[in-house]
Each structure stands twice: as structure tokens, then as C-alpha cells.
mmCIF file of C-alpha atoms and ligand atoms in Angstrom:
data_model
loop_
_atom_site.group_PDB
_atom_site.id
_atom_site.type_symbol
_atom_site.label_atom_id
_atom_site.label_comp_id
_atom_site.label_asym_id
_atom_site.label_seq_id
_atom_site.Cartn_x
_atom_site.Cartn_y
_atom_site.Cartn_z
ATOM 1 C CA MET W 21 -1.276 -3.144 -30.052
ATOM 2 C CA THR W 22 1.637 -4.644 -32.048
ATOM 3 C CA SER W 23 5.194 -4.751 -30.642
ATOM 4 C CA PRO W 24 8.430 -5.667 -32.613
ATOM 5 C CA ALA W 25 7.941 -9.311 -30.845
ATOM 6 C CA ASP W 26 4.588 -9.481 -32.849
ATOM 7 C CA LEU W 27 5.956 -8.814 -35.865
ATOM 8 C CA THR W 28 6.039 -12.061 -37.546
ATOM 9 C CA LEU W 29 2.296 -12.311 -37.120
ATOM 10 C CA VAL W 30 1.209 -9.104 -38.391
ATOM 11 C CA SER W 31 2.586 -7.943 -41.870
ATOM 12 C CA ASN W 32 3.979 -4.602 -42.314
ATOM 13 C CA ASP W 33 0.519 -3.400 -44.429
ATOM 14 C CA GLU W 34 -1.537 -4.528 -41.396
ATOM 15 C CA LEU W 35 0.421 -2.122 -38.902
ATOM 16 C CA SER W 36 -0.743 1.798 -38.733
ATOM 17 C CA ASP W 37 1.867 4.439 -40.013
ATOM 18 C CA GLU W 38 2.953 5.299 -36.243
ATOM 19 C CA GLU W 39 3.271 1.747 -35.248
ATOM 20 C CA ARG W 40 5.867 1.581 -38.535
ATOM 21 C CA ILE W 41 7.500 4.406 -37.492
ATOM 22 C CA PHE W 42 8.080 2.949 -33.875
ATOM 23 C CA ASN W 43 8.884 -0.119 -34.768
ATOM 24 C CA GLU W 44 11.902 1.220 -37.603
ATOM 25 C CA LEU W 45 13.057 3.730 -34.689
ATOM 26 C CA ILE W 46 13.797 0.594 -32.476
ATOM 27 C CA ALA W 47 14.907 -1.335 -35.151
ATOM 28 C CA ASN W 48 17.426 1.442 -36.225
ATOM 29 C CA GLU W 49 18.620 1.921 -32.578
ATOM 30 C CA GLN W 50 17.203 5.357 -32.715
ATOM 31 C CA ARG W 51 15.749 6.919 -29.298
ATOM 32 C CA ILE W 52 11.709 6.974 -28.769
ATOM 33 C CA GLU W 53 11.309 10.384 -27.229
ATOM 34 C CA PRO W 54 8.230 11.954 -25.105
ATOM 35 C CA ARG W 55 6.401 13.605 -28.008
ATOM 36 C CA ASP W 56 6.662 10.311 -30.096
ATOM 37 C CA TRP W 57 3.917 7.855 -30.544
ATOM 38 C CA MET W 58 4.539 4.894 -28.593
ATOM 39 C CA PRO W 59 2.219 1.578 -28.111
ATOM 40 C CA ASP W 60 0.771 1.777 -24.770
ATOM 41 C CA ALA W 61 2.074 -1.501 -23.331
ATOM 42 C CA TYR W 62 5.498 0.083 -24.106
ATOM 43 C CA ARG W 63 4.708 3.283 -22.023
ATOM 44 C CA LYS W 64 3.207 1.126 -18.979
ATOM 45 C CA THR W 65 6.051 -1.179 -19.380
ATOM 46 C CA LEU W 66 8.329 2.123 -18.965
ATOM 47 C CA ILE W 67 6.210 3.737 -15.978
ATOM 48 C CA ARG W 68 6.774 0.380 -14.378
ATOM 49 C CA GLN W 69 10.400 -0.293 -14.481
ATOM 50 C CA ILE W 70 11.683 3.794 -14.029
ATOM 51 C CA SER W 71 9.091 4.504 -11.191
ATOM 52 C CA GLN W 72 10.376 1.370 -9.544
ATOM 53 C CA HIS W 73 13.916 2.506 -10.130
ATOM 54 C CA ALA W 74 13.260 5.932 -8.648
ATOM 55 C CA HIS W 75 11.643 4.314 -5.448
ATOM 56 C CA SER W 76 14.863 2.000 -5.297
ATOM 57 C CA GLU W 77 17.105 4.979 -5.710
ATOM 58 C CA ILE W 78 14.647 6.918 -2.391
ATOM 59 C CA ILE W 79 14.438 3.728 -0.254
ATOM 60 C CA GLY W 80 18.032 2.756 -0.843
ATOM 61 C CA MET W 81 19.045 5.908 0.893
ATOM 62 C CA GLN W 82 17.585 4.519 4.502
ATOM 63 C CA PRO W 83 20.200 1.466 5.001
ATOM 64 C CA GLU W 84 23.306 3.765 4.453
ATOM 65 C CA GLY W 85 21.523 6.960 6.146
ATOM 66 C CA ASN W 86 21.465 4.836 9.342
ATOM 67 C CA TRP W 87 25.303 5.134 9.553
ATOM 68 C CA ILE W 88 26.026 8.498 8.827
ATOM 69 C CA THR W 89 25.967 10.074 12.454
ATOM 70 C CA ARG W 90 28.142 6.705 13.380
ATOM 71 C CA ALA W 91 30.547 7.283 10.703
ATOM 72 C CA PRO W 92 34.173 6.404 11.983
ATOM 73 C CA SER W 93 35.841 9.713 10.761
ATOM 74 C CA LEU W 94 34.948 12.782 9.401
ATOM 75 C CA LYS W 95 36.128 12.113 6.005
ATOM 76 C CA ARG W 96 34.132 9.029 5.952
ATOM 77 C CA LYS W 97 30.981 10.992 6.975
ATOM 78 C CA ALA W 98 31.507 13.383 4.008
ATOM 79 C CA ILE W 99 32.027 10.787 1.704
ATOM 80 C CA LEU W 100 28.964 8.865 3.012
ATOM 81 C CA MET W 101 26.533 11.837 3.130
ATOM 82 C CA ALA W 102 27.806 12.351 -0.667
ATOM 83 C CA LYS W 103 26.788 8.998 -1.648
ATOM 84 C CA VAL W 104 23.442 8.806 0.062
ATOM 85 C CA GLN W 105 22.647 12.652 -1.429
ATOM 86 C CA ASP W 106 23.659 11.184 -5.054
ATOM 87 C CA GLU W 107 20.973 8.408 -4.489
ATOM 88 C CA ALA W 108 18.622 11.339 -3.767
ATOM 89 C CA GLY W 109 19.548 12.778 -7.058
ATOM 90 C CA HIS W 110 19.330 9.645 -9.120
ATOM 91 C CA GLY W 111 15.495 9.251 -7.376
ATOM 92 C CA LEU W 112 14.860 12.669 -8.627
ATOM 93 C CA TYR W 113 15.974 12.404 -12.194
ATOM 94 C CA LEU W 114 14.556 9.072 -12.778
ATOM 95 C CA TYR W 115 10.713 10.660 -11.448
ATOM 96 C CA SER W 116 11.255 13.358 -13.663
ATOM 97 C CA ALA W 117 12.179 10.771 -16.710
ATOM 98 C CA ALA W 118 8.738 8.817 -15.709
ATOM 99 C CA GLN W 119 7.088 12.167 -15.699
ATOM 100 C CA THR W 120 7.698 12.442 -18.981
ATOM 101 C CA LEU W 121 5.284 9.442 -19.688
ATOM 102 C CA GLY W 122 2.228 11.205 -18.305
ATOM 103 C CA ILE W 123 2.610 9.838 -14.712
ATOM 104 C CA THR W 124 2.716 12.508 -11.703
ATOM 105 C CA ARG W 125 5.137 12.776 -8.886
ATOM 106 C CA ASP W 126 1.944 12.501 -6.398
ATOM 107 C CA GLU W 127 0.644 9.774 -8.270
ATOM 108 C CA MET W 128 4.127 7.643 -8.265
ATOM 109 C CA MET W 129 4.870 8.863 -4.082
ATOM 110 C CA ASP W 130 1.191 7.563 -3.466
ATOM 111 C CA GLN W 131 1.858 3.841 -5.168
ATOM 112 C CA LEU W 132 5.371 3.994 -2.884
ATOM 113 C CA ILE W 133 3.652 5.352 0.457
ATOM 114 C CA SER W 134 0.968 3.027 0.288
ATOM 115 C CA GLY W 135 2.968 -0.014 -0.294
ATOM 116 C CA LYS W 136 1.889 -0.615 -3.975
ATOM 117 C CA ALA W 137 4.831 -0.265 -5.850
ATOM 118 C CA LYS W 138 7.728 -2.292 -5.953
ATOM 119 C CA TYR W 139 11.292 -0.863 -5.056
ATOM 120 C CA SER W 140 14.573 -3.377 -4.912
ATOM 121 C CA SER W 141 14.243 -6.264 -2.884
ATOM 122 C CA ILE W 142 17.900 -5.337 -1.808
ATOM 123 C CA PHE W 143 16.858 -2.104 0.418
ATOM 124 C CA ASN W 144 14.797 -4.351 3.029
ATOM 125 C CA TYR W 145 17.646 -5.518 4.433
ATOM 126 C CA PRO W 146 19.628 -4.253 7.670
ATOM 127 C CA THR W 147 22.703 -2.296 8.422
ATOM 128 C CA PRO W 148 24.156 -3.811 11.670
ATOM 129 C CA THR W 149 27.801 -2.942 11.154
ATOM 130 C CA TRP W 150 29.943 -0.259 9.454
ATOM 131 C CA ALA W 151 31.394 -3.082 7.272
ATOM 132 C CA ASP W 152 27.690 -2.999 5.686
ATOM 133 C CA MET W 153 28.616 0.506 4.077
ATOM 134 C CA GLY W 154 31.586 -1.606 2.431
ATOM 135 C CA ALA W 155 29.329 -4.237 1.346
ATOM 136 C CA ILE W 156 26.679 -2.257 -0.171
ATOM 137 C CA GLY W 157 29.144 -0.116 -1.775
ATOM 138 C CA TRP W 158 31.298 -2.804 -3.585
ATOM 139 C CA LEU W 159 28.221 -5.278 -4.179
ATOM 140 C CA VAL W 160 24.832 -3.360 -4.084
ATOM 141 C CA ASP W 161 26.219 -0.334 -6.386
ATOM 142 C CA GLY W 162 28.604 -2.972 -8.321
ATOM 143 C CA ALA W 163 25.033 -4.781 -9.308
ATOM 144 C CA ALA W 164 23.497 -1.633 -9.787
ATOM 145 C CA ILE W 165 26.504 -0.780 -12.431
ATOM 146 C CA ALA W 166 26.206 -3.986 -13.945
ATOM 147 C CA ASN W 167 22.237 -3.700 -14.715
ATOM 148 C CA GLN W 168 22.528 -0.136 -15.128
ATOM 149 C CA VAL W 169 25.620 0.207 -18.116
ATOM 150 C CA PRO W 170 23.003 -1.873 -20.907
ATOM 151 C CA LEU W 171 20.171 0.692 -19.619
ATOM 152 C CA CYS W 172 22.071 3.762 -21.023
ATOM 153 C CA ARG W 173 21.253 2.375 -24.375
ATOM 154 C CA ALA W 174 17.617 2.003 -23.442
ATOM 155 C CA SER W 175 15.344 2.871 -26.394
ATOM 156 C CA TYR W 176 13.583 5.434 -23.898
ATOM 157 C CA GLY W 177 15.392 8.677 -24.445
ATOM 158 C CA PRO W 178 14.976 10.194 -21.098
ATOM 159 C CA TYR W 179 15.530 6.960 -19.519
ATOM 160 C CA GLY W 180 19.008 6.125 -21.347
ATOM 161 C CA ARG W 181 20.348 9.656 -20.687
ATOM 162 C CA ALA W 182 19.491 9.655 -16.758
ATOM 163 C CA MET W 183 21.231 6.370 -16.630
ATOM 164 C CA VAL W 184 24.990 7.816 -18.118
ATOM 165 C CA ARG W 185 24.858 10.073 -14.927
ATOM 166 C CA VAL W 186 23.629 8.007 -12.531
ATOM 167 C CA CYS W 187 26.237 5.186 -13.674
ATOM 168 C CA LYS W 188 29.128 7.668 -13.625
ATOM 169 C CA GLU W 189 28.296 8.216 -9.929
ATOM 170 C CA GLU W 190 27.639 4.398 -9.205
ATOM 171 C CA SER W 191 31.422 3.853 -10.394
ATOM 172 C CA PHE W 192 32.367 6.369 -7.583
ATOM 173 C CA HIS W 193 30.160 4.496 -5.203
ATOM 174 C CA GLN W 194 31.655 1.145 -5.922
ATOM 175 C CA ARG W 195 34.988 2.138 -5.609
ATOM 176 C CA GLN W 196 34.344 3.863 -2.123
ATOM 177 C CA GLY W 197 32.540 0.600 -0.911
ATOM 178 C CA PHE W 198 35.488 -1.648 -2.029
ATOM 179 C CA GLU W 199 38.136 0.817 -0.276
ATOM 180 C CA ILE W 200 35.921 0.515 2.872
ATOM 181 C CA LEU W 201 36.533 -3.405 2.759
ATOM 182 C CA LEU W 202 39.792 -3.128 1.869
ATOM 183 C CA THR W 203 40.891 -0.594 4.867
ATOM 184 C CA LEU W 204 39.281 -3.425 6.914
ATOM 185 C CA MET W 205 40.762 -6.092 5.506
ATOM 186 C CA GLN W 206 44.077 -4.887 6.516
ATOM 187 C CA GLY W 207 43.263 -4.119 10.015
ATOM 188 C CA SER W 208 42.462 -6.157 13.162
ATOM 189 C CA GLU W 209 41.296 -9.607 13.143
ATOM 190 C CA GLU W 210 38.203 -8.373 14.592
ATOM 191 C CA GLN W 211 37.854 -5.761 11.483
ATOM 192 C CA LYS W 212 38.503 -8.608 9.194
ATOM 193 C CA ARG W 213 36.027 -10.872 10.372
ATOM 194 C CA MET W 214 33.135 -7.620 10.079
ATOM 195 C CA ALA W 215 34.379 -7.169 6.764
ATOM 196 C CA GLN W 216 33.697 -10.816 5.698
ATOM 197 C CA ASP W 217 30.445 -10.918 7.758
ATOM 198 C CA ALA W 218 29.276 -8.047 6.093
ATOM 199 C CA VAL W 219 29.864 -9.857 2.254
ATOM 200 C CA ASN W 220 28.297 -12.917 3.462
ATOM 201 C CA ARG W 221 25.168 -11.052 4.559
ATOM 202 C CA TRP W 222 25.147 -9.073 1.159
ATOM 203 C CA TYR W 223 26.175 -11.384 -1.374
ATOM 204 C CA TRP W 224 23.045 -13.581 -1.884
ATOM 205 C CA PRO W 225 21.051 -10.575 -1.989
ATOM 206 C CA SER W 226 22.637 -8.509 -4.410
ATOM 207 C CA LEU W 227 22.732 -11.718 -7.014
ATOM 208 C CA ALA W 228 18.853 -11.506 -6.339
ATOM 209 C CA MET W 229 18.999 -7.633 -7.429
ATOM 210 C CA PHE W 230 19.210 -9.100 -10.995
ATOM 211 C CA GLY W 231 15.188 -10.153 -10.641
ATOM 212 C CA PRO W 232 14.208 -13.662 -11.242
ATOM 213 C CA PRO W 233 15.762 -16.206 -12.948
ATOM 214 C CA ASP W 234 14.721 -15.683 -16.878
ATOM 215 C CA ASP W 235 12.390 -18.731 -16.897
ATOM 216 C CA GLN W 236 10.114 -16.890 -14.246
ATOM 217 C CA SER W 237 11.003 -13.274 -15.671
ATOM 218 C CA PRO W 238 7.355 -12.561 -17.201
ATOM 219 C CA ASN W 239 8.764 -8.780 -18.458
ATOM 220 C CA SER W 240 12.139 -9.685 -19.890
ATOM 221 C CA ALA W 241 11.417 -11.110 -23.541
ATOM 222 C CA GLN W 242 8.958 -8.095 -24.360
ATOM 223 C CA SER W 243 11.235 -5.095 -23.009
ATOM 224 C CA MET W 244 14.399 -7.066 -24.926
ATOM 225 C CA ALA W 245 12.515 -6.920 -28.013
ATOM 226 C CA TRP W 246 11.457 -3.492 -27.710
ATOM 227 C CA LYS W 247 15.211 -3.080 -26.511
ATOM 228 C CA ILE W 248 14.616 -1.515 -23.135
ATOM 229 C CA LYS W 249 16.535 -4.408 -21.638
ATOM 230 C CA ARG W 250 19.531 -5.326 -23.170
ATOM 231 C CA PHE W 251 20.480 -8.497 -21.531
ATOM 232 C CA THR W 252 18.319 -11.008 -19.592
ATOM 233 C CA ASN W 253 18.246 -11.136 -15.866
ATOM 234 C CA ASP W 254 20.494 -14.516 -15.410
ATOM 235 C CA GLU W 255 23.051 -13.158 -18.181
ATOM 236 C CA LEU W 256 23.766 -9.697 -16.394
ATOM 237 C CA ARG W 257 23.912 -11.949 -13.325
ATOM 238 C CA GLN W 258 26.179 -14.247 -14.407
ATOM 239 C CA ARG W 259 28.624 -11.118 -16.007
ATOM 240 C CA PHE W 260 28.772 -9.477 -12.466
ATOM 241 C CA VAL W 261 29.814 -13.035 -10.534
ATOM 242 C CA GLY W 262 32.690 -13.012 -13.334
ATOM 243 C CA MET W 263 33.962 -9.586 -11.925
ATOM 244 C CA LEU W 264 33.610 -10.487 -8.534
ATOM 245 C CA VAL W 265 35.845 -13.245 -8.050
ATOM 246 C CA PRO W 266 38.820 -11.727 -9.116
ATOM 247 C CA GLN W 267 38.051 -8.432 -6.994
ATOM 248 C CA ALA W 268 37.414 -10.373 -3.936
ATOM 249 C CA GLU W 269 40.655 -12.007 -4.304
ATOM 250 C CA ILE W 270 42.278 -8.786 -4.110
ATOM 251 C CA LEU W 271 40.398 -7.808 -0.798
ATOM 252 C CA GLY W 272 40.839 -11.051 0.619
ATOM 253 C CA VAL W 273 37.160 -12.132 1.239
ATOM 254 C CA THR W 274 35.341 -15.156 0.436
ATOM 255 C CA LEU W 275 32.178 -15.246 -1.549
ATOM 256 C CA PRO W 276 30.119 -17.235 0.292
ATOM 257 C CA ASP W 277 29.011 -20.009 -2.046
ATOM 258 C CA PRO W 278 30.819 -23.555 -2.195
ATOM 259 C CA ASP W 279 29.633 -24.203 -5.232
ATOM 260 C CA LEU W 280 31.286 -21.434 -7.214
ATOM 261 C CA LYS W 281 34.148 -22.680 -9.517
ATOM 262 C CA TRP W 282 35.147 -21.557 -12.693
ATOM 263 C CA ASN W 283 33.703 -24.023 -15.817
ATOM 264 C CA ASP W 284 36.467 -24.358 -18.475
ATOM 265 C CA GLU W 285 33.560 -25.567 -20.736
ATOM 266 C CA THR W 286 31.058 -22.757 -20.295
ATOM 267 C CA GLY W 287 34.170 -20.376 -19.598
ATOM 268 C CA GLU W 288 31.891 -18.774 -16.887
ATOM 269 C CA TYR W 289 31.630 -19.567 -12.950
ATOM 270 C CA ASP W 290 29.411 -22.314 -12.143
ATOM 271 C CA MET W 291 27.217 -21.160 -9.094
ATOM 272 C CA GLY W 292 24.834 -22.363 -5.914
ATOM 273 C CA GLU W 293 21.277 -21.679 -6.194
ATOM 274 C CA ILE W 294 19.767 -18.579 -4.721
ATOM 275 C CA ASP W 295 17.226 -18.680 -2.339
ATOM 276 C CA TRP W 296 14.308 -17.695 -4.358
ATOM 277 C CA ASP W 297 11.895 -18.381 -1.758
ATOM 278 C CA GLU W 298 13.655 -15.619 0.398
ATOM 279 C CA PHE W 299 13.368 -13.043 -2.801
ATOM 280 C CA PHE W 300 9.819 -13.733 -3.115
ATOM 281 C CA GLN W 301 8.761 -13.146 0.283
ATOM 282 C CA VAL W 302 10.814 -9.754 0.160
ATOM 283 C CA LEU W 303 8.974 -8.827 -3.053
ATOM 284 C CA ARG W 304 5.515 -9.670 -1.110
ATOM 285 C CA GLY W 305 6.735 -7.340 1.519
ATOM 286 C CA ASN W 306 7.841 -9.964 4.598
ATOM 287 C CA GLY W 307 11.409 -9.379 4.246
ATOM 288 C CA PRO W 308 13.677 -7.983 7.498
ATOM 289 C CA CYS W 309 13.138 -4.268 7.340
ATOM 290 C CA ASN W 310 10.029 -3.924 4.644
ATOM 291 C CA ALA W 311 7.430 -2.365 7.006
ATOM 292 C CA GLU W 312 10.545 -0.003 8.587
ATOM 293 C CA ARG W 313 11.490 1.148 4.968
ATOM 294 C CA LEU W 314 8.055 1.827 4.373
ATOM 295 C CA GLU W 315 6.967 3.991 7.477
ATOM 296 C CA ARG W 316 10.123 6.339 7.413
ATOM 297 C CA ARG W 317 9.391 6.783 4.008
ATOM 298 C CA ARG W 318 5.635 7.750 4.965
ATOM 299 C CA THR W 319 6.500 9.626 7.944
ATOM 300 C CA ALA W 320 9.211 11.479 5.904
ATOM 301 C CA HIS W 321 6.633 12.325 3.208
ATOM 302 C CA GLU W 322 3.936 13.642 5.929
ATOM 303 C CA GLU W 323 6.264 15.871 7.729
ATOM 304 C CA GLY W 324 7.525 17.563 4.184
ATOM 305 C CA ALA W 325 4.114 18.715 3.428
ATOM 306 C CA TRP W 326 4.803 21.861 4.574
ATOM 307 C CA VAL W 327 7.808 22.220 2.217
ATOM 308 C CA ARG W 328 5.295 20.958 -0.632
ATOM 309 C CA GLU W 329 3.249 23.319 0.388
ATOM 310 C CA ALA W 330 5.180 26.434 0.603
ATOM 311 C CA ALA W 331 7.254 25.655 -2.547
ATOM 312 C CA ALA W 332 3.827 25.585 -4.758
ATOM 313 C CA GLU W 333 2.477 28.760 -3.029
ATOM 314 C CA TYR W 334 5.647 30.515 -3.993
ATOM 315 C CA ALA W 335 5.743 28.889 -7.482
ATOM 316 C CA ARG W 336 2.063 30.427 -7.626
ATOM 317 C CA LYS W 337 3.036 33.897 -6.469
ATOM 318 C CA GLN W 338 6.226 34.040 -8.849
ATOM 319 C CA ALA W 339 3.395 33.072 -11.785
ATOM 320 C CA LEU W 340 0.888 35.475 -11.096
ATOM 321 C CA LYS W 341 3.739 38.123 -10.877
ATOM 322 C CA THR W 342 4.914 37.363 -14.060
ATOM 323 C CA LYS W 343 1.557 37.476 -15.535
ATOM 324 C CA ALA W 344 1.212 40.922 -13.948
ATOM 325 C CA VAL W 345 4.402 42.175 -15.883
ATOM 326 C CA ALA W 346 3.411 40.625 -19.148
HETATM 327 N N1 LIG O 427 13.250 -6.323 -6.572
HETATM 328 O O1 LIG O 427 9.867 -9.985 -15.337
HETATM 329 P P1 LIG O 427 11.077 -9.055 -14.255
HETATM 330 C C1 LIG O 427 20.535 1.536 -6.467
HETATM 331 C C2 LIG O 427 9.874 -7.819 -9.633
HETATM 332 S S1 LIG O 427 19.221 1.691 -6.833
HETATM 333 C C3 LIG O 427 12.070 -5.971 -6.383
HETATM 334 O O2 LIG O 427 12.326 -9.833 -14.547
HETATM 335 P P2 LIG O 427 11.697 -6.809 -15.133
HETATM 336 C C4 LIG O 427 21.054 1.997 -5.364
HETATM 337 C C5 LIG O 427 9.716 -6.799 -11.195
HETATM 338 O O3 LIG O 427 9.303 -5.586 -10.978
HETATM 339 C C6 LIG O 427 19.010 0.760 -8.357
HETATM 340 N N2 LIG O 427 11.438 -6.381 -7.316
HETATM 341 O O4 LIG O 427 10.592 -7.687 -14.358
HETATM 342 C C7 LIG O 427 20.609 2.743 -4.268
HETATM 343 C C8 LIG O 427 8.460 -7.589 -11.757
HETATM 344 O O5 LIG O 427 7.560 -7.189 -11.159
HETATM 345 P P3 LIG O 427 5.985 -6.590 -11.702
HETATM 346 C C9 LIG O 427 17.894 -0.214 -8.359
HETATM 347 C C10 LIG O 427 11.888 -6.926 -8.362
HETATM 348 O O6 LIG O 427 11.633 -5.312 -15.179
HETATM 349 C C11 LIG O 427 20.778 3.197 -3.115
HETATM 350 C C12 LIG O 427 8.643 -9.103 -11.100
HETATM 351 O O7 LIG O 427 9.618 -8.886 -10.121
HETATM 352 N N3 LIG O 427 17.839 -0.617 -9.867
HETATM 353 O O8 LIG O 427 21.622 1.274 -7.381
HETATM 354 O O9 LIG O 427 11.981 -7.038 -16.930
HETATM 355 C C13 LIG O 427 21.860 2.520 -2.591
HETATM 356 C C14 LIG O 427 9.358 -9.769 -12.494
HETATM 357 O O10 LIG O 427 10.333 -9.455 -12.644
HETATM 358 C C15 LIG O 427 13.328 -7.382 -8.545
HETATM 359 C C16 LIG O 427 16.942 -0.800 -10.788
HETATM 360 O O11 LIG O 427 15.797 -0.414 -10.180
HETATM 361 C C17 LIG O 427 14.142 -6.925 -7.513
HETATM 362 N N4 LIG O 427 15.456 -7.230 -7.281
HETATM 363 O O12 LIG O 427 13.219 -6.621 -14.641
HETATM 364 C C18 LIG O 427 22.686 1.822 -3.379
HETATM 365 C C19 LIG O 427 17.201 -1.331 -12.050
HETATM 366 N N5 LIG O 427 13.822 -7.841 -9.685
HETATM 367 O O13 LIG O 427 6.312 -4.814 -12.003
HETATM 368 C C20 LIG O 427 22.306 1.526 -4.427
HETATM 369 C C21 LIG O 427 16.103 -1.356 -12.942
HETATM 370 C C22 LIG O 427 12.342 -8.235 -10.296
HETATM 371 O O14 LIG O 427 5.639 -7.173 -12.831
HETATM 372 N N6 LIG O 427 15.214 -1.983 -13.137
HETATM 373 N N7 LIG O 427 11.508 -7.361 -9.680
HETATM 374 O O15 LIG O 427 4.878 -6.517 -10.649
HETATM 375 C C23 LIG O 427 15.467 -3.402 -14.180
HETATM 376 O O16 LIG O 427 16.554 -3.493 -14.605
HETATM 377 C C24 LIG O 427 14.218 -4.486 -14.193
HETATM 378 O O17 LIG O 427 13.278 -3.947 -13.880
HETATM 379 C C25 LIG O 427 14.936 -5.718 -13.262
HETATM 380 C C26 LIG O 427 13.683 -6.883 -13.606
HETATM 381 C C27 LIG O 427 16.269 -6.503 -13.963
HETATM 382 C C28 LIG O 427 14.764 -5.089 -11.740
#
């Protein structure tokens, strides 16, 4: 199978008509749609990335869901509930986008609850204090925006279009997190300490969200050639740190990296080393909350079986009625 990355190896004459059309669409910044021909490897890569992304949104409801009953005011509770519901909605758009590639929702759910599928490392960390809601909104949703804005231009139509709506909502999420931290940082000494502690715990895992360093990222080169990804993991991570520094100053929090400093020559911030051993441990299922997150999802799936059965039965009866009328 030929991809744009291989084009130098294969002359245009050796390509099938379908491959030529696919390559031209990609080269001309046009979109690939579900009914278009696409290489198997392109389809597989998209199913992998979009389903992992959907799983991340669904598992990502848990760390914040943990605080809905304990939010400090009715207003905070309403905002947090709306945010967590938004994440569910993101998961559903993304499962639908993945389904256009030929995988079923049941298959994806089986992969998730059996522990075979990956989801973002970030959701395997605990949320012991209210300030974690601020740190998640500011750092985790902030990282998600930095990663997802370029995905709005992903070459696969249903993915790119889903991202446009998701990014609008993430932008609200990030501001609400920033505002929680700002309120705490204007409060008592204890509240300030709580906010700083949450930033200390979420900063490094939020940088790891962008994925392994470029020299250990097996999928990046091909995904960039196919214009699914537009920037490498390290490029987006760097851009994110550049966004955070001035925001941290406004908040009055310290970013917990003693090596973080502006470099006049590169025009970027130098930063310390991420603990990649910890990242790969979390990916292997050994993070602080992996088992708990998966167990909770599995139980929710089993307890929701009757809802799925009732909906399927209702749909079956409706279809019979429509057939009888026709
Ligand atoms: N965690 O070759 P690489 C949200 C995996 S949720 C776990 O660089 P790629 C929110 C990677 O999958 C938004 N696994 O891969 C929700 C690959 O594994 P396989 C979450 C990771 O795909 C609720 C292997 O490592 N965002 O915002 O080119 C509340 C090698 O990596 C991670 C997305 O899902 C990780 N952090 O690039 C609040 C974004 N990083 O499949 C907020 C969509 C890497 O080869 N995804 N891996 O075994 C992407 O943009 C890309 O898939 C990645 C990785 C940048 C994450």
C-alpha cells in the first residue's frame, strides 16, 4: 500500500487510480470522506487515534465527576456538571466519527473495558482536592486545546469537523479552570497552597499528554505525511509551555520546573526532562488510578446494559411499525 510518505519510492505511473486520487486530495488540502477510497493503513491509524481519543473523553469524566457532589457552591456544581456532560458529548461525536471507518461502537467498547485500548495517560491521576478541578481545566483542557486545534484541519473529514465543536467547548473548560485557580489564589494562605499543590501535581502529566518525545514516537511521521497530525508531539508541547508561562504569572502560581527559562537564541523556553519512565508505566496500566478507572467504566457499562437493550427493542418496534405502514 502506498502513502504520501512513500511517494519518492514509487513513480506516479505505478500507482493505482485510487491511490493517485487519494494522494492528490491529501496534497491539495482536501478532505477524505467516509465513502472515498483510502489505504488500509490510513483507515487503521484513524480508527486507532479517534477511538483512543473517544475513550479519553469518556474515562476523562471520572476525575472531575468525583467532585460534582462536593463542589463548593451551587454555581460551581452546575458548571462542573455541564463540563463533565460536554466530555460525554465529545466521546459520542468521536465514537460516531470512528464508526464511519467501519468499526462498531460495541467493538470499541469491548476494547476499552477489556483493557486492550489506550486512553490518555492523564486520566490515571487522582483528584484529592477542589483545586484539582482548577488545575485540570487550566492544564489538561489547555493541553487538549493545543493538541486539538491543529486536528480541526485533520485530513479525515468527520474527525476534523468533530474537533471544531470540541475545541469551542474546551476553550470554555479551560477558562473555568483558570477562574477556579484565580479565585483560590486570591483567597486564604491555605487556598493558595492548595492551588499551588494541584498545579505541582498536574503540570508534568499535562506535558506528557502530548505523547512521547519525537524520537520515540513511531506514528508521527506517517500521520503527518497523511496530514492527520499537523505538528509533532514535541512541537505542540513546546507551544503549550509558551502559552502557560504568562498565564501562570497572572495566576501567581509557580510552574514546578527549575530548568524552565527563556532562551533568546531559540526564541523558546528551555525546560526540564519529563519523567518518561512514569509515562510508560502509566501506559502499561500501572498508574495510580488505572485499575480504578477501568473498573468503574466496566461496572457502568454492565449496569447500563438494560438501557441499551430497551433502546434496541424500541428501535426494532419502530422499524416494524414503519414497515407495516409502507
Ligand atoms: N496517553 O507515536 P505516538 C480531554 C500512545 S481528552 C496514552 O506519538 P500518535 C479531556 C499512542 O497512542 C483528549 N497513550 O502516537 C477529557 C501510541 O500508542 P499505539 C485526549 C499515549 O497517535 C476529559 C504510542 O503511545 N486527547 O481533552 O502519533 C476532561 C506512541 O505515540 C499518549 C487526545 O486523545 C498519552 N498521553 O500521537 C478533560 C488527542 N501519548 O496506539 C479533558 C488525540 C501517546 O501506537 N490524539 N500515546 O499503541 C493525538 O493527538 C495523538 O494520538 C497523540 C499521540 C498526540 C496523543
